[in-house]
Short mmCIF file of C-alpha atoms in Angstrom, two decimals:
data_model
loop_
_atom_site.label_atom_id
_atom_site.label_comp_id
_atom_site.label_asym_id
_atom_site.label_seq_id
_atom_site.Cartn_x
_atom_site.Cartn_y
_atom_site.Cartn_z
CA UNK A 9 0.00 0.00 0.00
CA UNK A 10 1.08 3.40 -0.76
CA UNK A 11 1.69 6.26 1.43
CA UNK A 12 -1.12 8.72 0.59
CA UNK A 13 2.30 11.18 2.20
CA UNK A 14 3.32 14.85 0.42
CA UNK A 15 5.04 13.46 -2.54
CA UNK A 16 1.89 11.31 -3.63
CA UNK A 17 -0.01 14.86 -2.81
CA UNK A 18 2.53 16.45 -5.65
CA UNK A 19 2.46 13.58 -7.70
CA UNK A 20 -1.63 13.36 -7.69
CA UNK A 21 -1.64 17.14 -8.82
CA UNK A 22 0.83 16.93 -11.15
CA UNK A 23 -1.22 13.82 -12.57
CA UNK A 24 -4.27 16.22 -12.62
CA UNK A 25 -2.44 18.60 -14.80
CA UNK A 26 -1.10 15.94 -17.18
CA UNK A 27 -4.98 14.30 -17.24
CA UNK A 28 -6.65 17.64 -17.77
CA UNK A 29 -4.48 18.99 -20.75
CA UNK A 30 -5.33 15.41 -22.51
CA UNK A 31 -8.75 15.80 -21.88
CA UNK A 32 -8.81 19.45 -22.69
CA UNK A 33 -10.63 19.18 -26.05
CA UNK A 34 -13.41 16.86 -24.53
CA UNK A 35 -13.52 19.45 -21.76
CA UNK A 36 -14.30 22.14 -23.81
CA UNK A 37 -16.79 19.99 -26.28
CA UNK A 38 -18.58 18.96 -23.29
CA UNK A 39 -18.63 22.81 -22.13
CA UNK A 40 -19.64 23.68 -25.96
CA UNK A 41 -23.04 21.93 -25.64
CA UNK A 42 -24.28 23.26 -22.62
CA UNK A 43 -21.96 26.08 -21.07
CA UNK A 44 -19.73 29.06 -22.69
CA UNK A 45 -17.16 26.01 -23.55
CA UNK A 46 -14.18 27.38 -21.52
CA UNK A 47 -14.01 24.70 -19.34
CA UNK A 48 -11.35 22.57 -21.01
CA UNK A 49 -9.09 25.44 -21.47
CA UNK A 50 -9.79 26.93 -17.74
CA UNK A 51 -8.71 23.43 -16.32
CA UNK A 52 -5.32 22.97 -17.94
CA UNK A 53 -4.41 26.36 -17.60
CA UNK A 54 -5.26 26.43 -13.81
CA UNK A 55 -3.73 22.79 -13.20
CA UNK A 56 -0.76 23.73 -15.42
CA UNK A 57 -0.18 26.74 -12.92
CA UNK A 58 -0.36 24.35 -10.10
CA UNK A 59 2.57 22.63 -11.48
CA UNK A 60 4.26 25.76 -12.18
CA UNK A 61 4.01 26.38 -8.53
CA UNK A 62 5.05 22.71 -7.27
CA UNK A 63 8.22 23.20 -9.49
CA UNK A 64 9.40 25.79 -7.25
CA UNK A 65 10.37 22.73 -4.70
CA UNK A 66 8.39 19.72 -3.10
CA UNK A 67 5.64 20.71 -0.28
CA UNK A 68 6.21 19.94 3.42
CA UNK A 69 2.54 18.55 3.64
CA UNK A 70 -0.50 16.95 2.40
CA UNK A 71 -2.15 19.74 3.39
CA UNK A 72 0.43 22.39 2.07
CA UNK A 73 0.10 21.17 -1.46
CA UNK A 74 -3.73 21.16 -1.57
CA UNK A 75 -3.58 24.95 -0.12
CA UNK A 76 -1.11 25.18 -3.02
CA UNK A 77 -3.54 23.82 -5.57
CA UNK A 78 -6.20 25.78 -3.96
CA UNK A 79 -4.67 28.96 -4.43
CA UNK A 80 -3.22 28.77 -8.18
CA UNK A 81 -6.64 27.60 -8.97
CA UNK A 82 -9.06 30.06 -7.52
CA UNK A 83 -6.39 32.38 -9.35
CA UNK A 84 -5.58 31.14 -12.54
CA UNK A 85 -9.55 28.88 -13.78
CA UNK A 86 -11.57 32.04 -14.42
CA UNK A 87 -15.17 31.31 -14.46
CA UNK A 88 -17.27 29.97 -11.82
CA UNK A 89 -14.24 26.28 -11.79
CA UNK A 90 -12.21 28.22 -10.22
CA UNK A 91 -14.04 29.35 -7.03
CA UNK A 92 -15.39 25.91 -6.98
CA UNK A 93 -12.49 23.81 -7.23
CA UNK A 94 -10.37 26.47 -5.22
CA UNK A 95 -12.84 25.94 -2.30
CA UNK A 96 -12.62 22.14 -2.39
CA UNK A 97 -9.43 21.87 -2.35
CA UNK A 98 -8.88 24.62 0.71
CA UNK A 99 -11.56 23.17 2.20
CA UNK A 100 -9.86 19.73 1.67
CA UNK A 101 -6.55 21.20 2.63
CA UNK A 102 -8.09 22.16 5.90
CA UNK A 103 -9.71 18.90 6.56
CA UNK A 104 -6.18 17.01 6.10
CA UNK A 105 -4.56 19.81 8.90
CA UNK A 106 -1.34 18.16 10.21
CA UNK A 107 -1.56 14.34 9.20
CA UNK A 108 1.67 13.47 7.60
CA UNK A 109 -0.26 10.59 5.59
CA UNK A 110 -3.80 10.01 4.49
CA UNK A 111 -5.76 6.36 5.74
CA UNK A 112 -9.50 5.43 4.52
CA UNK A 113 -11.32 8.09 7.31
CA UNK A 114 -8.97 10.83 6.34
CA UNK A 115 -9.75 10.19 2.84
CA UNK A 116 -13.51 10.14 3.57
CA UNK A 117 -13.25 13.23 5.67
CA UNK A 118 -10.89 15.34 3.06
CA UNK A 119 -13.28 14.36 0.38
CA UNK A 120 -16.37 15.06 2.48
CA UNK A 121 -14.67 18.49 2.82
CA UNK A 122 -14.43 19.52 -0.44
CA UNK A 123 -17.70 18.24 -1.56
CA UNK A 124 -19.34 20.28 1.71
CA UNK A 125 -16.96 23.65 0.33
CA UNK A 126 -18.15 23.15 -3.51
CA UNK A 127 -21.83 23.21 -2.23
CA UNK A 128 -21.60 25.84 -0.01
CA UNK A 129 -20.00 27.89 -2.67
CA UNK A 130 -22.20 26.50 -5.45
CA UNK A 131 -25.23 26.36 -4.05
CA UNK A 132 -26.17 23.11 -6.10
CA UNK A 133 -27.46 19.98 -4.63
CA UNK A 134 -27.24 16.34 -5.86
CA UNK A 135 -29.60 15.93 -9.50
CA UNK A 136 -28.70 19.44 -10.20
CA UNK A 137 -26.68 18.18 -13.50
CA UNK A 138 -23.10 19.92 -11.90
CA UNK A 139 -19.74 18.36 -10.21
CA UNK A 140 -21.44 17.40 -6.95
CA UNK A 141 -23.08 14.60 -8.49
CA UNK A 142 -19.71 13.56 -9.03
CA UNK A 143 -18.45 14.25 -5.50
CA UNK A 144 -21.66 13.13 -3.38
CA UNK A 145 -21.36 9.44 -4.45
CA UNK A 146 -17.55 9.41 -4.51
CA UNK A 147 -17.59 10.33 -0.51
CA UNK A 148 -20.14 7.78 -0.04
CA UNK A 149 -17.79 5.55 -1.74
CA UNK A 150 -14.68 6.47 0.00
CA UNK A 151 -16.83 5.73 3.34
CA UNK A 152 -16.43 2.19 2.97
CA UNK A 153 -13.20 1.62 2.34
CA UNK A 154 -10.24 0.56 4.30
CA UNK A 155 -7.18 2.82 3.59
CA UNK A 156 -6.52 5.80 1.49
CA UNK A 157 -5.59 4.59 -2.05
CA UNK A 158 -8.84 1.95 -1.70
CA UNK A 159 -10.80 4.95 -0.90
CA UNK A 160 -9.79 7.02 -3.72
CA UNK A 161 -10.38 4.21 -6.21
CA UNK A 162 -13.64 3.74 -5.01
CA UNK A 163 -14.34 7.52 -4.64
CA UNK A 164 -12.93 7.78 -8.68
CA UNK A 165 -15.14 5.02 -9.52
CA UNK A 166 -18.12 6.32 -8.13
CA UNK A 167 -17.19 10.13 -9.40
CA UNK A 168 -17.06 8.44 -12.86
CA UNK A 169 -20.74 7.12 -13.01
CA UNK A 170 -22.09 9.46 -11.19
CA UNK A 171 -20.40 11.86 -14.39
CA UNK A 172 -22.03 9.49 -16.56
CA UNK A 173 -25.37 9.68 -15.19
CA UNK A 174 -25.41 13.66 -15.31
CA UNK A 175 -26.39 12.68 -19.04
CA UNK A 176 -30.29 12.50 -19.08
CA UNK A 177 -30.47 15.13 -16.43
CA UNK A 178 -31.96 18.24 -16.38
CA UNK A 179 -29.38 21.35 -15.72
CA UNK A 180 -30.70 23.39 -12.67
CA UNK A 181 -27.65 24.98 -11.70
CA UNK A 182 -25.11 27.16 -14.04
CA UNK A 183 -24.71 28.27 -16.99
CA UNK A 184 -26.69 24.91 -18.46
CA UNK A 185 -29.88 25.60 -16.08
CA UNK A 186 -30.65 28.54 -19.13
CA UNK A 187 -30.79 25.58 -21.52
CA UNK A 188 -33.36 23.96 -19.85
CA UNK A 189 -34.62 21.19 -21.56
CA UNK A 190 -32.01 21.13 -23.86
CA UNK A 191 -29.51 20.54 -21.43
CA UNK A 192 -30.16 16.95 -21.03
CA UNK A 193 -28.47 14.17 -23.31
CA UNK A 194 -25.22 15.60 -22.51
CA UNK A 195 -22.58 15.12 -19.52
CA UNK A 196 -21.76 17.86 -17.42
CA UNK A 197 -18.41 19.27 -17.63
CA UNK A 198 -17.59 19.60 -14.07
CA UNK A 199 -18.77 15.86 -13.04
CA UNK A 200 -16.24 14.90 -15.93
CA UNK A 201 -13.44 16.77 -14.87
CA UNK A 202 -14.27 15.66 -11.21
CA UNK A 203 -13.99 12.13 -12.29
CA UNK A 204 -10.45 12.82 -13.93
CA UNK A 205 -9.01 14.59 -10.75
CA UNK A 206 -9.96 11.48 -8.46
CA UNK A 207 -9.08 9.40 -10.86
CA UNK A 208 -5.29 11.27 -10.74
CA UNK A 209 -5.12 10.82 -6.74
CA UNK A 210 -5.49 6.86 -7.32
CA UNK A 211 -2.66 7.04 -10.79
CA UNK A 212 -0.18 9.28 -8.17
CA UNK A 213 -0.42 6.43 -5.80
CA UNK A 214 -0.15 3.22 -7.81
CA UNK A 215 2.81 5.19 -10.00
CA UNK A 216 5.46 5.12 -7.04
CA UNK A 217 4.58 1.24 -6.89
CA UNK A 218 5.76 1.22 -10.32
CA UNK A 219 8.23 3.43 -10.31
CA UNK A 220 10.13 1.37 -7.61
CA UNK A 221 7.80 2.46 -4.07
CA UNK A 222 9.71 2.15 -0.89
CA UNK A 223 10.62 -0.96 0.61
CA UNK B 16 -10.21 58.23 10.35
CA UNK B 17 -10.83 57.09 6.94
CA UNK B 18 -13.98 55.52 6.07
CA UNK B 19 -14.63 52.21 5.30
CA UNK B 20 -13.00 51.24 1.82
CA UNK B 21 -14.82 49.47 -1.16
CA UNK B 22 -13.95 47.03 -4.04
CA UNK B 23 -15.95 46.78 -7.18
CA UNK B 24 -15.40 43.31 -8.49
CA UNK B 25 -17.03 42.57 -11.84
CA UNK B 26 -16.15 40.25 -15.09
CA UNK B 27 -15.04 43.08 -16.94
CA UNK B 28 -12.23 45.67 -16.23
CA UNK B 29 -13.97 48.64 -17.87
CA UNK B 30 -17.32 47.64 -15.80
CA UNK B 31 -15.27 47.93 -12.54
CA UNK B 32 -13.63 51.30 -13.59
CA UNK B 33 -17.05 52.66 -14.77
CA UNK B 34 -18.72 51.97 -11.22
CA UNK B 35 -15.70 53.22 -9.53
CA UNK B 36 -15.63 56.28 -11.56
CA UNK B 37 -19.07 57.06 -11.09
CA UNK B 38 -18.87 56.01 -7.04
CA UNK B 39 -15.79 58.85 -6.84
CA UNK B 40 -17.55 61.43 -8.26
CA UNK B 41 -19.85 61.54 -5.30
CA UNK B 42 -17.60 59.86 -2.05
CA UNK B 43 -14.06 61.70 -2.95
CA UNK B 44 -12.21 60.30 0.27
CA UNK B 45 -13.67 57.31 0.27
CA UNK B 46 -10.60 54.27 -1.01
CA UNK B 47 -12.68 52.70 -4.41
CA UNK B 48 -11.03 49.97 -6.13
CA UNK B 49 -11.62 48.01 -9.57
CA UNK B 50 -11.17 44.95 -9.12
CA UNK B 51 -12.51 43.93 -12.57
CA UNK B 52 -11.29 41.14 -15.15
CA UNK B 53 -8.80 38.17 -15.30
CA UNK B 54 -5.33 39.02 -14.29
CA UNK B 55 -4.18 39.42 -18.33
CA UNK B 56 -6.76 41.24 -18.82
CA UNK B 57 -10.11 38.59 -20.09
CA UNK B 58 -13.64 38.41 -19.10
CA UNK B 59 -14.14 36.90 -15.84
CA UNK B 60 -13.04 37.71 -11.82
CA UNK B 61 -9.32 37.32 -10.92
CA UNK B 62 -9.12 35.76 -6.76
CA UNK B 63 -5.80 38.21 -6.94
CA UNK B 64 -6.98 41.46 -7.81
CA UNK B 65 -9.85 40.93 -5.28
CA UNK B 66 -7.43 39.78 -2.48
CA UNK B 67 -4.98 42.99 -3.71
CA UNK B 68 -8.11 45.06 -3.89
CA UNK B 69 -9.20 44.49 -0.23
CA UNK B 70 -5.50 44.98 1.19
CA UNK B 71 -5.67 48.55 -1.07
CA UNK B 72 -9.10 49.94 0.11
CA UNK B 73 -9.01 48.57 4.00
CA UNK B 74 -7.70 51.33 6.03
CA UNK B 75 -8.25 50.34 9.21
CA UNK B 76 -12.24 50.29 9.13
CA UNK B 77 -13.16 47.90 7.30
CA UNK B 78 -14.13 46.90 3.06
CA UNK B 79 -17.21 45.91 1.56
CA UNK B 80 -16.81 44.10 -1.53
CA UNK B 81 -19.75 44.58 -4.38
CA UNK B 82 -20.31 42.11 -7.11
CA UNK B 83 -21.66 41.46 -10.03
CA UNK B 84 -22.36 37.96 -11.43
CA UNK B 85 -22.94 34.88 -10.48
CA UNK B 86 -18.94 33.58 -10.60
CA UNK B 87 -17.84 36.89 -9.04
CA UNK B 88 -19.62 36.87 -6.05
CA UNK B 89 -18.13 33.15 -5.77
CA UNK B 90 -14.66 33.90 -6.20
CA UNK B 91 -15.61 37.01 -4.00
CA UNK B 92 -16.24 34.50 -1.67
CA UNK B 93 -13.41 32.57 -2.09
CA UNK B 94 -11.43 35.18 -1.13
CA UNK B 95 -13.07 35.79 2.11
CA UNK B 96 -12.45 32.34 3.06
CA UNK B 97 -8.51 33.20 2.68
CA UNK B 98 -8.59 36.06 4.80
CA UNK B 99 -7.22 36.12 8.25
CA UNK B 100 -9.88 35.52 10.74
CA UNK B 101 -8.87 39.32 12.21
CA UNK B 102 -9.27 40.75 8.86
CA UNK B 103 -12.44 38.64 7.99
CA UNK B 104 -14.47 40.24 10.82
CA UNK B 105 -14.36 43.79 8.46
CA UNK B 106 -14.41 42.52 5.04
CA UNK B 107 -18.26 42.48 4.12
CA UNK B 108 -19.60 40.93 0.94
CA UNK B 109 -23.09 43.15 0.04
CA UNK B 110 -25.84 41.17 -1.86
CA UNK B 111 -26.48 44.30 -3.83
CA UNK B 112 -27.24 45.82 -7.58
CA UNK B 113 -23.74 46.60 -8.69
CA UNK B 114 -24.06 50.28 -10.29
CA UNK B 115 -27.02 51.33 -7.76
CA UNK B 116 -25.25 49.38 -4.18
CA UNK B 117 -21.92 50.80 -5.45
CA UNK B 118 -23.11 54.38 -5.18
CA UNK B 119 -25.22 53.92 -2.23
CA UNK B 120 -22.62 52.21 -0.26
CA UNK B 121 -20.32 54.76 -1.26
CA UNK B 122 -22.37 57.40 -0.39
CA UNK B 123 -22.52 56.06 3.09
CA UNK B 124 -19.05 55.33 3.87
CA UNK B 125 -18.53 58.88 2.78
CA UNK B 126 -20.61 59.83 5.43
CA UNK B 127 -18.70 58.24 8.15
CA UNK B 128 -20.47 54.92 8.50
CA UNK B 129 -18.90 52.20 9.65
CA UNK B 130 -18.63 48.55 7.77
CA UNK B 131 -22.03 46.99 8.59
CA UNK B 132 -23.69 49.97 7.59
CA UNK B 133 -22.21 50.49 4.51
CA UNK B 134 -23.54 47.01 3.72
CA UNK B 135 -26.89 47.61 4.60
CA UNK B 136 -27.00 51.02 2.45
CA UNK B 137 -26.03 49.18 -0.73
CA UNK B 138 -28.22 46.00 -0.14
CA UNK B 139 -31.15 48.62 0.19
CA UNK B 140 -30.70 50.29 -3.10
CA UNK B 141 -32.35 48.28 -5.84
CA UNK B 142 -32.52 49.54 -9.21
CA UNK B 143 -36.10 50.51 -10.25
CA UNK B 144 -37.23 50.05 -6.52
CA UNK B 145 -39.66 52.96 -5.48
CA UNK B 146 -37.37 54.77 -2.61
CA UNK B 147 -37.56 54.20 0.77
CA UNK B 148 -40.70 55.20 2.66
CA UNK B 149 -39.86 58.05 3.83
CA UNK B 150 -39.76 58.57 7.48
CA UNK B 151 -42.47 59.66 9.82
CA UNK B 152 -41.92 63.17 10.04
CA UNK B 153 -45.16 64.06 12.21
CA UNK B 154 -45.59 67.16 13.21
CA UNK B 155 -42.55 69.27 12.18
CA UNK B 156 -40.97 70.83 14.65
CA UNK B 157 -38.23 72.72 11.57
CA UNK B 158 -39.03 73.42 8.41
CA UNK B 159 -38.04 75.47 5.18
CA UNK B 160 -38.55 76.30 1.99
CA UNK B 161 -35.67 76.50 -0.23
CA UNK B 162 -35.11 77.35 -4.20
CA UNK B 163 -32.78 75.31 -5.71
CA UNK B 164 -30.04 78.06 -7.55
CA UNK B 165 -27.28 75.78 -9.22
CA UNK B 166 -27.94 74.65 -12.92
CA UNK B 167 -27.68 71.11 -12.31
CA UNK B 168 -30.43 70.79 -9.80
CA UNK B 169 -30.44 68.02 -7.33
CA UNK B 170 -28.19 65.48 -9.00
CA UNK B 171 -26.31 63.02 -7.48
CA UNK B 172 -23.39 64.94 -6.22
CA UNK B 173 -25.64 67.19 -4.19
CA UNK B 174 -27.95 64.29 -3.07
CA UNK B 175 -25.39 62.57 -2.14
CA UNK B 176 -23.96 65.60 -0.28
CA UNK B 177 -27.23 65.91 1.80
CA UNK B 178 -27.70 62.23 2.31
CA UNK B 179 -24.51 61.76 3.77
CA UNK B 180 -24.62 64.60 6.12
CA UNK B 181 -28.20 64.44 7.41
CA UNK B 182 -27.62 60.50 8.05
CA UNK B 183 -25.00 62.25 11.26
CA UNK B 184 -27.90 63.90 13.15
CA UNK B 185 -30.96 62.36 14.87
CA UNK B 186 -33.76 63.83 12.88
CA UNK B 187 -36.60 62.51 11.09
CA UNK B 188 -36.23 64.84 8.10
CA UNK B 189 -37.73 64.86 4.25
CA UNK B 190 -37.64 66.96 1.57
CA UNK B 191 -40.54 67.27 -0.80
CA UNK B 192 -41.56 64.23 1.20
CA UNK B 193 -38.99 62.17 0.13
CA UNK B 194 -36.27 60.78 2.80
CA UNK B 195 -33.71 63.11 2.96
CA UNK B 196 -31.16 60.68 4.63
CA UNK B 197 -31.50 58.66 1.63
CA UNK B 198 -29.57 59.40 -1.98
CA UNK B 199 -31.85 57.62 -3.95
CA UNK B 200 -34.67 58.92 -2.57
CA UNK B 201 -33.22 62.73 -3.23
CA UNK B 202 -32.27 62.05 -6.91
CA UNK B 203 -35.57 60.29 -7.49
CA UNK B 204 -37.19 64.04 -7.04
CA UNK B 205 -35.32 64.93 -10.11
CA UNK B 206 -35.55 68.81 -8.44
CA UNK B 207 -34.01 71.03 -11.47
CA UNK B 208 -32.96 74.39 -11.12
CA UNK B 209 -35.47 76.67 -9.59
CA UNK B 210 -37.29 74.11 -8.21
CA UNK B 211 -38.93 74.63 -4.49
CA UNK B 212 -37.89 71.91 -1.83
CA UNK B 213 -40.03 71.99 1.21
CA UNK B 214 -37.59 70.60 4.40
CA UNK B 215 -39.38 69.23 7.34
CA UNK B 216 -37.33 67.95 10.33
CA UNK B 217 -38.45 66.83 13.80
CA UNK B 218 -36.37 65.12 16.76
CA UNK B 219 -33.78 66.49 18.54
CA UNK B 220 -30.99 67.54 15.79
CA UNK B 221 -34.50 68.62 13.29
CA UNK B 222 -33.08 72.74 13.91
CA UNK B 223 -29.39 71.80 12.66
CA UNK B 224 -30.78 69.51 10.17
CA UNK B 225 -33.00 71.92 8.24
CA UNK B 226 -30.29 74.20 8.79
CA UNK B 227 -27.78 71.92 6.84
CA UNK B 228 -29.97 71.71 4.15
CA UNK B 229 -30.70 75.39 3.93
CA UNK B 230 -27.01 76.53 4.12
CA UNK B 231 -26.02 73.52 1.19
CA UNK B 232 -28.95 75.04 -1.28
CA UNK B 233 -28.36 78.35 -0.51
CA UNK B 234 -24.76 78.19 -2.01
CA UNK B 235 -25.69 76.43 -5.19
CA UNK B 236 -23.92 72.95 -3.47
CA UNK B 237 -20.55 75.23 -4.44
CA UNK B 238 -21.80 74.18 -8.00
CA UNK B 239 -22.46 76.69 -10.72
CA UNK B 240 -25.62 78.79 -11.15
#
């Protein structure tokens, strides 16, 4: 098992970066159909600045590099991603506080975190067609599992159906809610990129198994 | 001490600087900042110039942060979130009409009010609303009736002139039955130039109030004739 520790907190954003710039054109296709289609672009450029930041030298904490992420990307997304990804991840940040490394309830509580910052921000509840019917499940998820990585990879799995099954719904929050009807038959932008960034915290811990782990 | 500072956040820059520009013209003293755009220069808010924006206008007393849109009042709120908890106790977000809240607010801080206040003057000003009922004058115990000399009439640098200073006294006090502690309220008579205002003022400061209001016509508002 791999220490959910600071590096795999680095590793897991720099993961979100790489994920987000391949994704980008999705992103923004997704975003075309239903929103002003600047959600691709608004990712990777406020992931890459994350990166930019992290290459200035490793954080001291879990909770360092998600205030790190936080702040790069309430600066850098533009549009109403930033805010809400900026508060999850504070939010998260906050929730982690001084644990050196993450087990199953920390992961349940940072992710419960996040999720409780995006709707207070947001103002969106679960059926609303937005990213908390990514997050809702995936804490749910992550509630049931033993240690960290097993609770992100059953938080990711859960954030990635519950992205798929934005697709008949209704929009009643965001930019999409002015679509109305029209709305449905398409995913939601933010539930996708949701699914990608969870997806990224279980890649950043399986990838130091590959790359050699620790003993 | 300075009065309570204000930031204008909107998605665009030029937005910002109009509402700032227009907020100046009638609180001189009071610290206004734009805090419009993305940080090179797009549509959309910028957490930064927000954060910058509140360290600029907060001298000592306290900032109230106006917004426009949806995503700006988020990242509006974002930023509060950051704050110091020390800090956080003065910084006020106002759920208020940009443009009218803006000026309102303004008008109030320029009047000496402190943080909370300031708040509550631009979350009353709604654009279109009828103006505040005016207050319950009774039976005056002050009153005058005043020509107005200066060629603009009783615009909003004048109103906002009287507003500010009458909100300092404890008086009940209208003009032309309007609430004369209230800007919007004064511009919505639309008095032009040789209009008559009636004053009437009861309470304890209704004497120095009327007298204000006399003094202030009687010299044109310093403005031309």
């Amino acid at each position: 098992m791999t220490d959910l520790d600071a590096a795999w907190a680095d590793r897991w954003l720099r993961e979100c970066a790489r994920v987000l710039a391949v994704h980008r054109e999705e992103l923004i296709d997704l975003d075309r159909a239903i929103g002003d289609g600047d959600h691709g672009e608004n990712m990777d450029r406020g992931f890459q600045a994350v990166v930019d930041k992290l290459d200035d030298g490793p954080s001291e904490s879990v909770a360092a590099a998600l205030k790190v992420a936080a702040m790069m990307l309430m600066s850098k997304v533009g549009g109403a991603a930033g805010p809400l990804y900026g508060t999850a991840f504070l939010r998260a940040s906050a929730a982690v506080g001084e644990r050196e490394s993450l087990d199953g309830p920390a992961v349940e509580a940072m992710l419960a975190a996040a999720r409780d910052g995006i709707v207070a921000r947001g103002k969106a509840d679960p059926g609303d067609k937005t990213m908390v019917d990514a997050w809702s499940p995936a804490v749910v998820a992550a509630g049931r599992a033993a240690d960290g990585e097993a609770a992100f990879a059953a938080a990711a799995t859960a954030a990635e159906e519950g992205a798929l099954a934005t697709k008949p719904l209704v929009a009643r929050k965001g930019r999409a809610s002015y679509l109305g009807e029209r709305s449905a038959g398409h995913l939601d932008p933010g539930a996708v990129s949701t699914s990608y960034i969870l997806r990224a915290a279980v890649t950043a811990a399986v990838s130091e198994i590959s790359a050699g782990g620790r003993p | 001490m300075s009065p309570v500072g204000l930031v204008v956040v909107s998605h665009s820059a030029r937005l910002a600087e109009g509402v700032v520009e227009l907020a100046a013209q009638m609180a001189g003293s009071v610290p206004l900042v734009a805090a419009g755009g993305t940080d090179d220069g797009g549509l959309g808010t910028s957490f930064e110039k927000i954060m910058r924006g509140i360290d600029e206008a907060d001298q000592g007393r306290g900032v109230v942060i106006m917004a426009d849109l949806g995503s700006a009042v988020m990242t509006a709120e974002s930023v509060l979130e950051f704050l110091e908890d020390d800090r956080r106790a003065r910084v006020l977000l106002a759920d208020a009409a940009l443009v009218e809240g803006t000026v309102a607010a303004a008008v109030a801080a320029e009047s000496g009010a402190e943080v909370d206040a300031v708040v509550r003057a631009a979350e009353e000003a709604f654009p279109g609303a009828t103006p505040e009922e005016a207050p319950e004058v009774g039976e005056p115990t002050s009153s005058a009736v005043v020509t107005l000399p200066n060629r603009a009439g009783l615009h909003a640098r004048p109103a906002a002139i009287l507003a500010g200073r009458l909100s300092q006294f404890d008086a009940e006090i209208t003009i032309n039955g309007a609430d004369a502690q209230s800007v919007m309220a004064l511009m919505a008579l639309n008095a032009r130039k040789g209009a008559q205002l009636v004053v009437e003022a009861s309470g304890p400061d209704a004497d120095e109030a009327v007298r204000l209001v006399r003094e202030q016509v009687e010299h044109g508002f310093g403005e031309p004739a």
